[in-house]
C-alpha cells in the first residue's frame, strides 16, 4: 500500500540543517517504520540512523549524507576521503523491533521480536494464554526452566515461570516469537541476567462484562463476523447451562432445539442476556453468571432441572442466528410513527410491572425513532409531537422511580420546551428537584402547576412536604449558626462582633446550602 508521504523521485530533507536527504526510488509497504533501539542490519553511520528510521519495509531510497552525518573530516581511508558527501542506495528489507517493555522503563526487560505475529490485538490481564517458553542462563548455555512442547496455559495476570513473561505477553500478537533479556527482579530469583524465548501460540479473551465479577465471558472460538446483538434483536443460540456440580439445567444443542429469544425481554437471566449482547455471530463462549445476575435467592424451575437458590450458573453459548430490528432510516414515516407508538405502549406495560430499566429503553427507543421529523407532513408532525411528549413524560416518571433527578429533569425540560405550561412536566420536575433538596426551583414549578390546577391533591401534598423539609432545614441551620456564635462569644479575649445587616441570600447561595 502506497501512502501520501511515499512520493517518488522527490528530494526530502530529513534533518533541519539539510545534513541528510532522501529520495524514494520504490515505495515501501504498510505504515510501520524502525524506532530507536530497533536492530536494522547494515547500520553504519549517523546519517543512516536519520534515513532508515523514515523508511518502511521494502522501501528503496537514495540517502545523501553530508560529512557531519557521515565520516566527517576523518573520512574512512582509503575508500572515503575526508569531508566527503556520500550517497547510498538503500533498500530496507527487514528489522527486529527491540524495546524496553518494563512499565518503569528501567531496562529490566528488553524485548526483541524474532517473528512477527498476526493481527493487532494483544492479551490482557484476565485472558487465558497458551505459551511456549524457555528460560536460559546469562550465556544461554543451559535451560533453567521451560514449558511443555505443546505450551503452558495460564491467566496472564497470574503469570508463569518468571515475572517478565506476563509483561511481554501484553505486548505480543498471536503467533509472535520474541527474545527477552531480563535483569534481576524480572526473572528467576538469584539467577542474575537471564534470557527468555517466548512464543504466544493462542489466547482466549476473558472479559468482566458487569465490571464487578458478576458475569465473566471467556471466548472459546472467535468469530470474524462484525455483527453483534442489540436490544430487541431476535437471536438463536446453541446453549448448555450447568450448575457448578455439573448438573445440566438447560440443553439446547440440536438444530431443532435452539433457544430463540428477543434480547431485552428477560426471557433468560439478565447475566446471560448481557453476555449475548457482547457476542459476534458464530462466536462460542463460556459464560459464568453469579447469583445476583442469575436467578437470585429464589429457586428456578428450568427445563432439565431445578436451579437452587443462590446458584452460580455456567453456560456454553454459540450465537447461531441474529436478526436485528429495522432501524429508523429503513422505515417510511407511517412505519416510524407506528413503531414509536408500540414502544410507548410497551413501556407503559413494563412501567405497570415495575420493570423500570426495560421501560426506560422502550420510551427512549420510541423518541429516537421520530426524533427527526422535519420531513413529516403537518398531521404527521402533530402525531409525532404527541408521542414524544408522552414518552418524555413517562421517561420522567420512570427516572423518578429510580431516583435519577438529573435525567428526570432533562425529560421534563424536553416537554416544557414545546409546552411551557404542561402541568405534568412541571409537577414531575418539581419532584425531581425535591430529590436533591432544590427547594426554590421545586416551589417555582409547583406554584406554576398549581395556578393551572389549584385543587390537585398530589401537588398540594408535595408543596406541604416541601415546606416541612425547608422548615426543618432552616431550623437545623439556625441551630448551627447559634452554636457558632456561642463559641465565638465564649472564646477568650474575643472581640464582640459588630452588628451588621445580613444581606439577602441569593438564589445561588441558597442552592449551595441546600446541597450540603
XYZ file of C-alpha atoms in Angstrom:
516
model
C 0.000 0.000 0.000
C 1.399 3.399 -1.008
C 0.924 6.265 1.481
C 0.785 10.023 0.977
C 4.397 10.569 2.076
C 5.746 7.973 -0.387
C 6.331 10.478 -3.210
C 8.798 9.007 -5.692
C 11.898 10.797 -7.041
C 11.438 13.839 -4.848
C 14.247 15.035 -2.573
C 13.141 15.256 1.052
C 15.169 16.869 3.849
C 15.342 14.626 6.918
C 17.308 16.957 9.216
C 16.747 20.626 9.961
C 20.216 21.549 8.720
C 19.923 19.628 5.443
C 22.620 17.199 6.505
C 20.634 14.155 5.346
C 18.176 13.991 2.449
C 16.200 11.112 0.965
C 14.837 10.378 -2.483
C 12.450 7.404 -2.691
C 13.004 5.048 -5.594
C 10.440 2.424 -4.544
C 7.632 2.841 -2.012
C 7.538 0.527 0.990
C 4.673 -1.444 2.494
C 2.391 -0.666 5.437
C 2.920 2.155 7.896
C 5.457 0.851 10.404
C 8.994 2.225 10.499
C 12.007 1.314 12.649
C 12.159 3.048 16.017
C 15.020 3.983 18.290
C 16.689 0.823 19.589
C 15.469 -1.443 16.760
C 18.054 -3.630 15.035
C 18.449 -2.776 11.342
C 21.111 -4.795 9.572
C 23.709 -2.667 7.788
C 23.613 0.374 10.099
C 26.978 2.166 9.991
C 26.909 5.954 10.442
C 24.709 8.660 11.969
C 23.210 9.576 8.599
C 21.905 6.039 8.280
C 20.082 6.436 11.612
C 18.340 9.539 10.306
C 17.468 7.979 6.970
C 16.488 4.430 7.850
C 14.084 5.469 10.633
C 11.924 7.181 7.964
C 11.698 4.091 5.745
C 9.089 1.364 5.521
C 9.634 -2.301 4.897
C 10.538 -2.910 1.241
C 11.243 0.768 0.555
C 14.239 1.648 -1.653
C 15.731 5.141 -1.495
C 18.835 7.204 -2.149
C 20.252 8.822 1.004
C 22.522 11.847 0.521
C 24.621 12.322 3.656
C 26.835 15.341 4.325
C 30.181 14.936 6.161
C 28.900 15.855 9.641
C 26.434 12.902 9.416
C 28.962 10.605 7.745
C 32.706 10.172 8.303
C 33.394 13.870 8.968
C 36.878 15.275 8.464
C 38.481 11.940 9.307
C 37.000 10.065 6.355
C 37.465 6.296 6.086
C 40.752 5.750 4.255
C 41.500 4.521 1.746
C 37.949 4.397 0.307
C 36.282 7.540 1.646
C 38.186 10.849 1.728
C 37.822 13.490 4.442
C 34.722 15.759 4.384
C 33.057 13.612 1.734
C 29.342 13.913 0.925
C 28.059 10.378 0.448
C 25.193 8.823 -1.462
C 23.800 5.419 -0.570
C 21.102 3.439 -2.361
C 19.351 1.646 0.472
C 16.607 -0.972 0.496
C 15.053 -1.746 3.870
C 14.468 -5.500 3.824
C 13.568 -6.037 7.482
C 14.335 -5.095 11.057
C 13.967 -6.515 14.537
C 11.911 -4.491 16.971
C 13.909 -4.003 20.192
C 12.187 -2.268 23.113
C 12.357 -1.808 26.856
C 8.902 -3.068 27.838
C 9.061 -2.513 31.587
C 6.438 -0.031 32.847
C 9.182 1.975 34.590
C 11.470 1.868 31.508
C 14.307 0.715 33.766
C 15.861 -1.664 31.243
C 14.707 -4.668 33.226
C 13.098 -6.399 30.204
C 14.470 -5.831 26.714
C 12.262 -7.481 24.108
C 13.409 -8.345 20.589
C 10.767 -9.523 18.130
C 12.074 -12.625 16.355
C 8.939 -13.488 14.359
C 6.073 -11.057 13.804
C 2.613 -12.147 14.940
C -0.700 -11.729 13.155
C -3.453 -9.158 13.638
C -3.254 -6.229 16.013
C -4.708 -7.439 19.328
C -2.676 -8.485 22.384
C -3.746 -10.410 25.509
C -4.938 -8.558 28.599
C -4.592 -9.387 32.298
C -7.674 -11.625 32.556
C -7.098 -13.549 29.309
C -6.084 -17.213 29.233
C -2.975 -17.740 27.090
C -1.218 -20.756 25.610
C 2.529 -20.076 25.583
C 5.708 -21.960 24.724
C 8.769 -20.637 26.578
C 12.329 -21.397 27.686
C 14.299 -19.592 30.401
C 18.081 -19.652 29.819
C 21.082 -18.520 31.860
C 23.189 -15.451 31.011
C 25.356 -17.083 28.344
C 22.470 -19.206 27.068
C 24.403 -22.378 27.766
C 21.722 -24.057 29.883
C 17.945 -24.085 30.214
C 16.764 -23.109 33.678
C 13.065 -23.738 33.070
C 10.799 -24.431 30.110
C 7.207 -25.206 29.159
C 5.964 -28.469 27.660
C 6.363 -28.618 23.879
C 2.609 -28.113 23.431
C 2.796 -24.994 25.597
C 1.596 -23.936 29.032
C -1.866 -22.460 29.623
C -2.401 -19.809 32.304
C -4.108 -16.498 33.078
C -1.864 -13.570 32.118
C -2.094 -11.692 35.425
C -1.345 -14.862 37.392
C 1.886 -15.389 35.463
C 4.163 -18.370 34.968
C 7.874 -19.157 35.371
C 9.239 -15.593 35.542
C 7.610 -12.148 36.054
C 8.906 -10.958 32.668
C 6.670 -13.291 30.656
C 3.269 -11.726 31.563
C 4.722 -8.262 30.891
C 5.929 -9.376 27.455
C 2.701 -11.189 26.559
C 0.670 -7.994 26.853
C 2.803 -6.544 24.012
C 2.653 -9.624 21.751
C 0.358 -10.721 18.933
C -0.880 -14.220 18.136
C 1.934 -16.359 16.698
C 4.643 -13.878 17.676
C 8.021 -15.136 18.868
C 10.218 -12.911 20.996
C 13.540 -12.991 22.822
C 13.736 -11.306 26.229
C 16.864 -10.177 28.056
C 15.884 -9.757 31.700
C 17.598 -8.411 34.776
C 17.265 -9.388 38.420
C 13.729 -8.905 39.710
C 12.097 -9.909 36.429
C 13.494 -13.450 36.167
C 14.086 -16.496 38.331
C 15.339 -15.437 41.756
C 19.117 -15.383 42.383
C 19.927 -16.167 38.762
C 21.229 -12.772 37.570
C 20.731 -11.784 33.926
C 18.650 -14.341 32.045
C 17.190 -14.836 28.597
C 13.678 -15.996 27.739
C 12.490 -17.314 24.397
C 8.691 -16.984 24.310
C 6.036 -17.767 21.695
C 2.385 -16.762 22.012
C 0.538 -19.724 20.488
C -3.017 -18.522 21.167
C -5.268 -16.987 23.785
C -8.867 -16.851 24.919
C -10.316 -13.442 25.651
C -11.843 -13.131 29.112
C -13.943 -10.071 29.931
C -15.729 -8.951 33.074
C -18.977 -7.797 31.490
C -20.519 -6.249 34.597
C -17.216 -4.872 35.972
C -17.883 -6.473 39.344
C -17.146 -10.135 38.586
C -20.851 -10.911 38.289
C -20.743 -12.012 34.630
C -17.489 -13.342 33.158
C -17.253 -14.316 29.493
C -14.430 -16.405 28.029
C -14.330 -16.664 24.234
C -13.689 -20.263 23.186
C -13.961 -19.763 19.408
C -13.620 -16.268 17.972
C -15.704 -15.019 15.102
C -14.520 -12.935 12.172
C -18.019 -11.515 11.769
C -18.748 -7.971 12.918
C -22.460 -8.346 13.754
C -23.483 -8.229 17.417
C -26.874 -8.418 19.060
C -28.586 -5.320 20.436
C -31.746 -4.776 22.470
C -34.767 -6.033 20.516
C -32.613 -8.298 18.308
C -34.020 -11.787 17.729
C -31.341 -14.428 18.227
C -30.964 -18.198 18.160
C -28.299 -19.715 20.392
C -26.881 -23.179 20.905
C -26.646 -23.426 24.668
C -25.866 -25.671 27.605
C -26.442 -24.472 31.168
C -24.869 -26.232 34.134
C -24.602 -25.793 37.863
C -21.171 -25.872 39.491
C -21.654 -29.552 40.382
C -22.181 -30.381 36.690
C -25.968 -30.706 36.798
C -27.437 -29.703 33.422
C -30.454 -27.410 33.788
C -30.702 -26.180 30.175
C -29.781 -28.017 26.973
C -30.385 -26.541 23.507
C -27.875 -28.281 21.232
C -29.681 -29.630 18.192
C -30.774 -27.590 15.174
C -34.462 -28.116 16.003
C -33.944 -27.266 19.664
C -32.024 -23.976 19.529
C -33.047 -21.357 22.069
C -34.753 -18.412 20.375
C -35.204 -15.170 22.263
C -35.600 -11.409 21.883
C -32.803 -9.541 23.594
C -34.076 -7.297 26.369
C -37.316 -9.201 27.018
C -35.992 -11.086 30.095
C -36.616 -14.493 28.548
C -33.360 -15.662 30.149
C -31.456 -14.423 33.204
C -30.008 -10.928 32.932
C -26.392 -12.164 33.083
C -26.786 -14.409 30.048
C -28.617 -11.645 28.203
C -25.772 -9.195 28.897
C -23.237 -11.741 27.645
C -25.131 -12.431 24.414
C -25.024 -8.707 23.608
C -21.201 -8.841 23.591
C -21.003 -11.814 21.202
C -20.423 -11.812 17.462
C -22.326 -14.058 15.082
C -20.855 -17.617 15.211
C -18.802 -16.876 18.330
C -18.644 -19.592 21.010
C -18.154 -18.533 24.616
C -18.205 -19.774 28.184
C -20.224 -17.534 30.492
C -20.096 -17.680 34.297
C -23.029 -15.902 35.984
C -23.107 -15.146 39.707
C -26.454 -15.422 41.562
C -27.241 -11.688 41.543
C -27.221 -11.769 37.723
C -28.741 -15.251 37.535
C -31.856 -16.438 39.314
C -31.063 -14.819 42.648
C -32.179 -16.140 46.010
C -35.252 -17.963 44.706
C -35.338 -21.484 43.219
C -35.888 -21.558 39.458
C -37.582 -24.355 37.571
C -35.590 -24.859 34.349
C -36.452 -27.381 31.586
C -33.983 -30.067 32.751
C -33.640 -29.384 36.480
C -34.460 -27.043 39.341
C -31.846 -24.381 39.940
C -31.359 -23.989 43.736
C -31.312 -20.524 45.349
C -28.073 -18.511 45.079
C -26.622 -20.738 42.348
C -23.665 -19.798 40.147
C -24.544 -20.651 36.536
C -22.115 -21.949 33.898
C -23.187 -21.558 30.259
C -21.599 -22.592 26.989
C -23.140 -20.440 24.258
C -22.887 -20.188 20.460
C -24.610 -17.319 18.663
C -26.096 -19.172 15.674
C -28.544 -16.661 14.187
C -29.025 -12.920 14.585
C -31.795 -10.708 13.227
C -31.668 -7.058 14.198
C -34.833 -4.889 14.252
C -35.249 -2.420 11.422
C -33.579 0.915 12.086
C -35.437 4.204 11.704
C -33.662 5.071 8.450
C -35.040 1.866 6.939
C -38.652 2.829 7.676
C -41.067 5.208 5.993
C -42.866 7.811 8.118
C -46.089 5.863 8.880
C -43.984 2.875 9.984
C -41.809 5.089 12.224
C -44.893 6.534 13.905
C -46.439 3.089 14.329
C -43.237 1.607 15.817
C -42.755 4.602 18.117
C -46.283 4.162 19.487
C -45.651 0.446 20.006
C -42.546 1.275 22.051
C -44.531 3.777 24.127
C -47.286 1.225 24.807
C -44.733 -1.476 25.644
C -43.014 0.931 28.038
C -46.329 1.623 29.749
C -46.878 -2.096 30.278
C -43.409 -2.507 31.758
C -43.912 0.541 33.988
C -47.036 -1.060 35.476
C -44.926 -4.165 36.216
C -42.265 -2.008 37.927
C -39.673 -3.073 35.355
C -38.029 0.317 35.265
C -34.885 -0.429 33.256
C -36.774 -2.091 30.421
C -39.445 0.634 30.434
C -36.731 3.280 30.033
C -35.311 1.500 26.994
C -38.735 1.325 25.317
C -39.524 5.008 25.885
C -36.077 6.075 24.667
C -36.423 3.991 21.511
C -39.859 5.475 20.876
C -38.428 9.000 20.976
C -35.365 8.028 18.919
C -37.453 6.665 16.027
C -39.210 10.009 15.466
C -36.611 12.445 16.839
C -36.041 13.971 13.413
C -39.437 14.816 11.919
C -38.527 17.718 9.605
C -39.776 15.824 6.555
C -43.099 14.791 8.146
C -46.392 16.264 6.986
C -48.243 18.672 9.287
C -50.547 15.908 10.523
C -47.614 13.504 10.991
C -45.706 16.172 12.953
C -48.680 16.557 15.296
C -48.833 12.803 15.874
C -45.054 12.695 16.360
C -45.165 15.544 18.896
C -47.893 13.780 20.916
C -45.930 10.517 21.040
C -42.674 12.260 22.004
C -44.460 14.234 24.732
C -45.972 11.060 26.188
C -42.644 9.206 26.035
C -40.730 12.039 27.705
C -43.324 12.464 30.453
C -43.196 8.722 31.065
C -39.391 8.797 30.999
C -39.513 11.428 33.744
C -41.927 9.317 35.804
C -39.676 6.263 35.396
C -36.484 8.142 36.294
C -38.219 9.357 39.450
C -38.861 5.725 40.368
C -35.114 5.049 40.274
C -34.249 8.377 41.988
C -32.424 9.822 38.982
C -33.160 13.514 39.428
C -30.949 14.784 36.610
C -32.404 12.558 33.888
C -35.941 13.167 35.118
C -35.398 16.922 34.805
C -33.959 16.509 31.301
C -37.037 14.601 30.170
C -39.341 17.273 31.655
C -37.327 20.045 30.019
C -37.901 18.499 26.589
C -41.654 18.666 27.146
C -41.551 22.190 28.564
C -39.517 23.462 25.609
C -42.568 22.828 23.406
C -45.290 23.240 26.047
C -44.111 25.628 28.838
C -47.291 25.252 30.860
C -47.526 21.460 30.830
C -48.718 20.621 34.345
C -47.402 17.041 34.425
C -43.933 18.169 33.323
C -43.869 20.961 35.933
C -45.036 18.597 38.684
C -42.541 15.877 37.800
C -39.701 18.362 37.509
C -40.647 19.667 40.963
C -40.470 16.085 42.254
C -37.038 15.738 40.672
C -35.827 18.942 42.345
C -37.115 17.631 45.669
C -34.842 14.588 45.339
C -31.839 16.924 45.522
C -33.405 19.350 48.022
C -33.501 22.130 45.451
C -36.494 23.645 47.208
C -36.537 27.034 45.492
C -36.737 25.508 41.998
C -39.251 22.907 43.179
C -41.525 25.608 44.634
C -41.336 27.686 41.456
C -42.537 24.704 39.391
C -45.229 23.799 41.914
C -46.556 27.370 42.008
C -46.896 27.382 38.215
C -48.583 23.968 38.198
C -50.999 24.889 40.995
C -52.118 28.021 39.148
C -53.437 25.715 36.451
C -54.781 23.050 38.845
C -55.197 24.662 42.293
C -57.100 21.700 43.774
C -54.681 18.974 42.634
C -54.156 16.838 45.744
C -50.809 15.346 44.732
C -49.295 18.734 44.032
C -50.648 20.262 47.236
C -49.253 17.299 49.202
C -45.852 17.834 47.606
C -45.976 21.547 48.462
C -46.753 20.657 52.088
C -43.799 18.253 52.124
C -41.568 20.906 50.589
C -42.474 23.459 53.295
C -41.848 20.890 56.033
C -38.437 19.976 54.607
C -37.457 23.631 54.198
C -38.594 24.415 57.752
C -36.515 21.533 59.130
C -33.526 22.660 57.100
C -33.883 26.267 58.273
C -34.128 25.083 61.886
C -31.020 22.947 61.535
C -29.081 25.830 60.014
C -30.313 28.189 62.713
C -29.060 25.834 65.420
C -25.722 25.518 63.628
C -25.267 29.307 63.444
C -26.404 29.717 67.067
C -23.745 27.278 68.277
C -21.133 29.021 66.183
C -21.978 32.432 67.712
C -21.962 30.915 71.217
C -18.465 29.521 70.677
C -17.313 32.908 69.410
C -18.774 34.657 72.460
C -17.139 32.190 74.859
C -13.727 32.345 73.236
C -11.103 34.100 75.486
C -10.178 37.704 74.590
C -12.615 37.663 71.715
C -13.865 40.939 70.410
C -17.600 41.471 70.188
C -18.604 41.267 66.547
C -20.008 44.380 65.039
C -23.692 44.285 64.291
C -24.290 44.241 60.585
C -27.339 43.777 58.465
C -27.369 40.284 56.957
C -27.760 40.590 53.183
C -30.476 38.723 51.374
C -29.412 35.217 50.369
C -29.015 34.916 46.643
C -30.546 32.057 44.741
C -27.120 30.552 44.089
C -26.181 30.672 47.789
C -29.434 29.034 48.770
C -28.812 26.229 46.287
C -25.368 25.629 47.758
C -26.750 25.451 51.288
C -29.479 23.107 50.290
C -26.956 20.782 48.654
C -24.913 20.495 51.845
